[in-house]
CSV table of C-alpha atoms in Angstrom, one decimal:
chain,number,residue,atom,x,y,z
A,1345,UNK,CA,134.3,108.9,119.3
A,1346,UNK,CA,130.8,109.8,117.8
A,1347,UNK,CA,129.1,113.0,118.5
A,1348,UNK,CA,125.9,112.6,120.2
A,1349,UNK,CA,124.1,114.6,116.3
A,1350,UNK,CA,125.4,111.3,114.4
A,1351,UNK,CA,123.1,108.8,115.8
A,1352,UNK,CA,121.3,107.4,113.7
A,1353,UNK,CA,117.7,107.6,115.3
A,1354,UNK,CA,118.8,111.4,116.0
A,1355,UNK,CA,119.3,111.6,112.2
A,1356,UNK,CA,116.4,110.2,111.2
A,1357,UNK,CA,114.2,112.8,113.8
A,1358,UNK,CA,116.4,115.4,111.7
A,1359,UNK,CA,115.7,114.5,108.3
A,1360,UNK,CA,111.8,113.4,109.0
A,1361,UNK,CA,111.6,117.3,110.7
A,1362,UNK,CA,113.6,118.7,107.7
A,1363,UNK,CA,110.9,116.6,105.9
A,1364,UNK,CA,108.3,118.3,107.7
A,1365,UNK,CA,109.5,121.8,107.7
A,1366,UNK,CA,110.2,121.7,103.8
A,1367,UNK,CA,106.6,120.2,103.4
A,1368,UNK,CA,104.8,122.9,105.3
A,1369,UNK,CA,106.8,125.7,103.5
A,1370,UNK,CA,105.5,124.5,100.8
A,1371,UNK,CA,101.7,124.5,101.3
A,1372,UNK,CA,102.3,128.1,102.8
A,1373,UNK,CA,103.6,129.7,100.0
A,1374,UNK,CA,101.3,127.6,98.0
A,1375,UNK,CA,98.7,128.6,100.0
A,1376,UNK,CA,100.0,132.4,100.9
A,1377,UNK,CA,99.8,132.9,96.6
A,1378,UNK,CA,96.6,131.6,96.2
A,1379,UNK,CA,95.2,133.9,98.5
A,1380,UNK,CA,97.3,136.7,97.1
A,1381,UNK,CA,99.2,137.4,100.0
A,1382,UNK,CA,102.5,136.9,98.4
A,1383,UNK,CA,104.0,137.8,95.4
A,1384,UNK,CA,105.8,135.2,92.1
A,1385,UNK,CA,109.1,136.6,93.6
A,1386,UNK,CA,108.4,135.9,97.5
A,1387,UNK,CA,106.4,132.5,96.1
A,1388,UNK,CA,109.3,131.3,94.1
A,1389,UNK,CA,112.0,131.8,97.4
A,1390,UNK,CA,109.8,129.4,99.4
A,1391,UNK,CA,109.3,127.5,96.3
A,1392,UNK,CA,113.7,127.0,96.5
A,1393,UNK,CA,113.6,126.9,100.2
A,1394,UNK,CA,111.0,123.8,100.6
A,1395,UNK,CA,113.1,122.5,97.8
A,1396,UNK,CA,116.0,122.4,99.5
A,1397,UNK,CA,115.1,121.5,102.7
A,1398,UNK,CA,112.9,118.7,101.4
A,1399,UNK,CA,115.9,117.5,99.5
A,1400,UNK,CA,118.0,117.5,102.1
A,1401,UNK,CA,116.0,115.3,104.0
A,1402,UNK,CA,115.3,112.8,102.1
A,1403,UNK,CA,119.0,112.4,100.7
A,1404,UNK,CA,119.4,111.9,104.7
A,1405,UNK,CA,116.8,109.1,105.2
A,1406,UNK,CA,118.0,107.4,101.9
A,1407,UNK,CA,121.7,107.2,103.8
A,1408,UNK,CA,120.1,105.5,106.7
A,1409,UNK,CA,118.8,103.1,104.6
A,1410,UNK,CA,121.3,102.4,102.1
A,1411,UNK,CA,121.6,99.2,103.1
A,1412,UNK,CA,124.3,99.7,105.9
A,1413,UNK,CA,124.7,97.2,108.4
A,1414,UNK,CA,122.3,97.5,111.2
A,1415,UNK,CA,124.4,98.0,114.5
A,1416,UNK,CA,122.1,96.6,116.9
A,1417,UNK,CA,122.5,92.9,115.5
């Protein structure tokens, strides 16, 4: 039995949101040093975070389309 997290249009609303999140960490650290709110250390941390988060997402959208046989058909 499949959990309900293991759908794939649920896993592709994760990994576009993990995506998202990554993206937006990103710009605000980007953003955050530019301004001189943050410092190289706090800068690099999101830097690793978006990284990873970006990462993960994509390496979950590239499963979905991996060329797996499409259920529906």
């Amino acid at each position: 039995m499949m959990e309900i997290g293991f759908k794939l249009p649920n896993r592709a609303n994760r990994a576009q949101l993990l995506l998202t999140i990554g993206t937006g960490i990103f710009a605000a650290g980007a953003l955050g040093f530019i301004a001189g709110y943050l410092s190289q250390g706090q800068t690099s941390i999101l830097g690793a975070l978006s990284l990873i988060l970006t990462g993960v997402g994509s390496s979950m959208k590239r499963v979905k389309y991996s060329g797996a046989p499409d259920p529906t058909k």
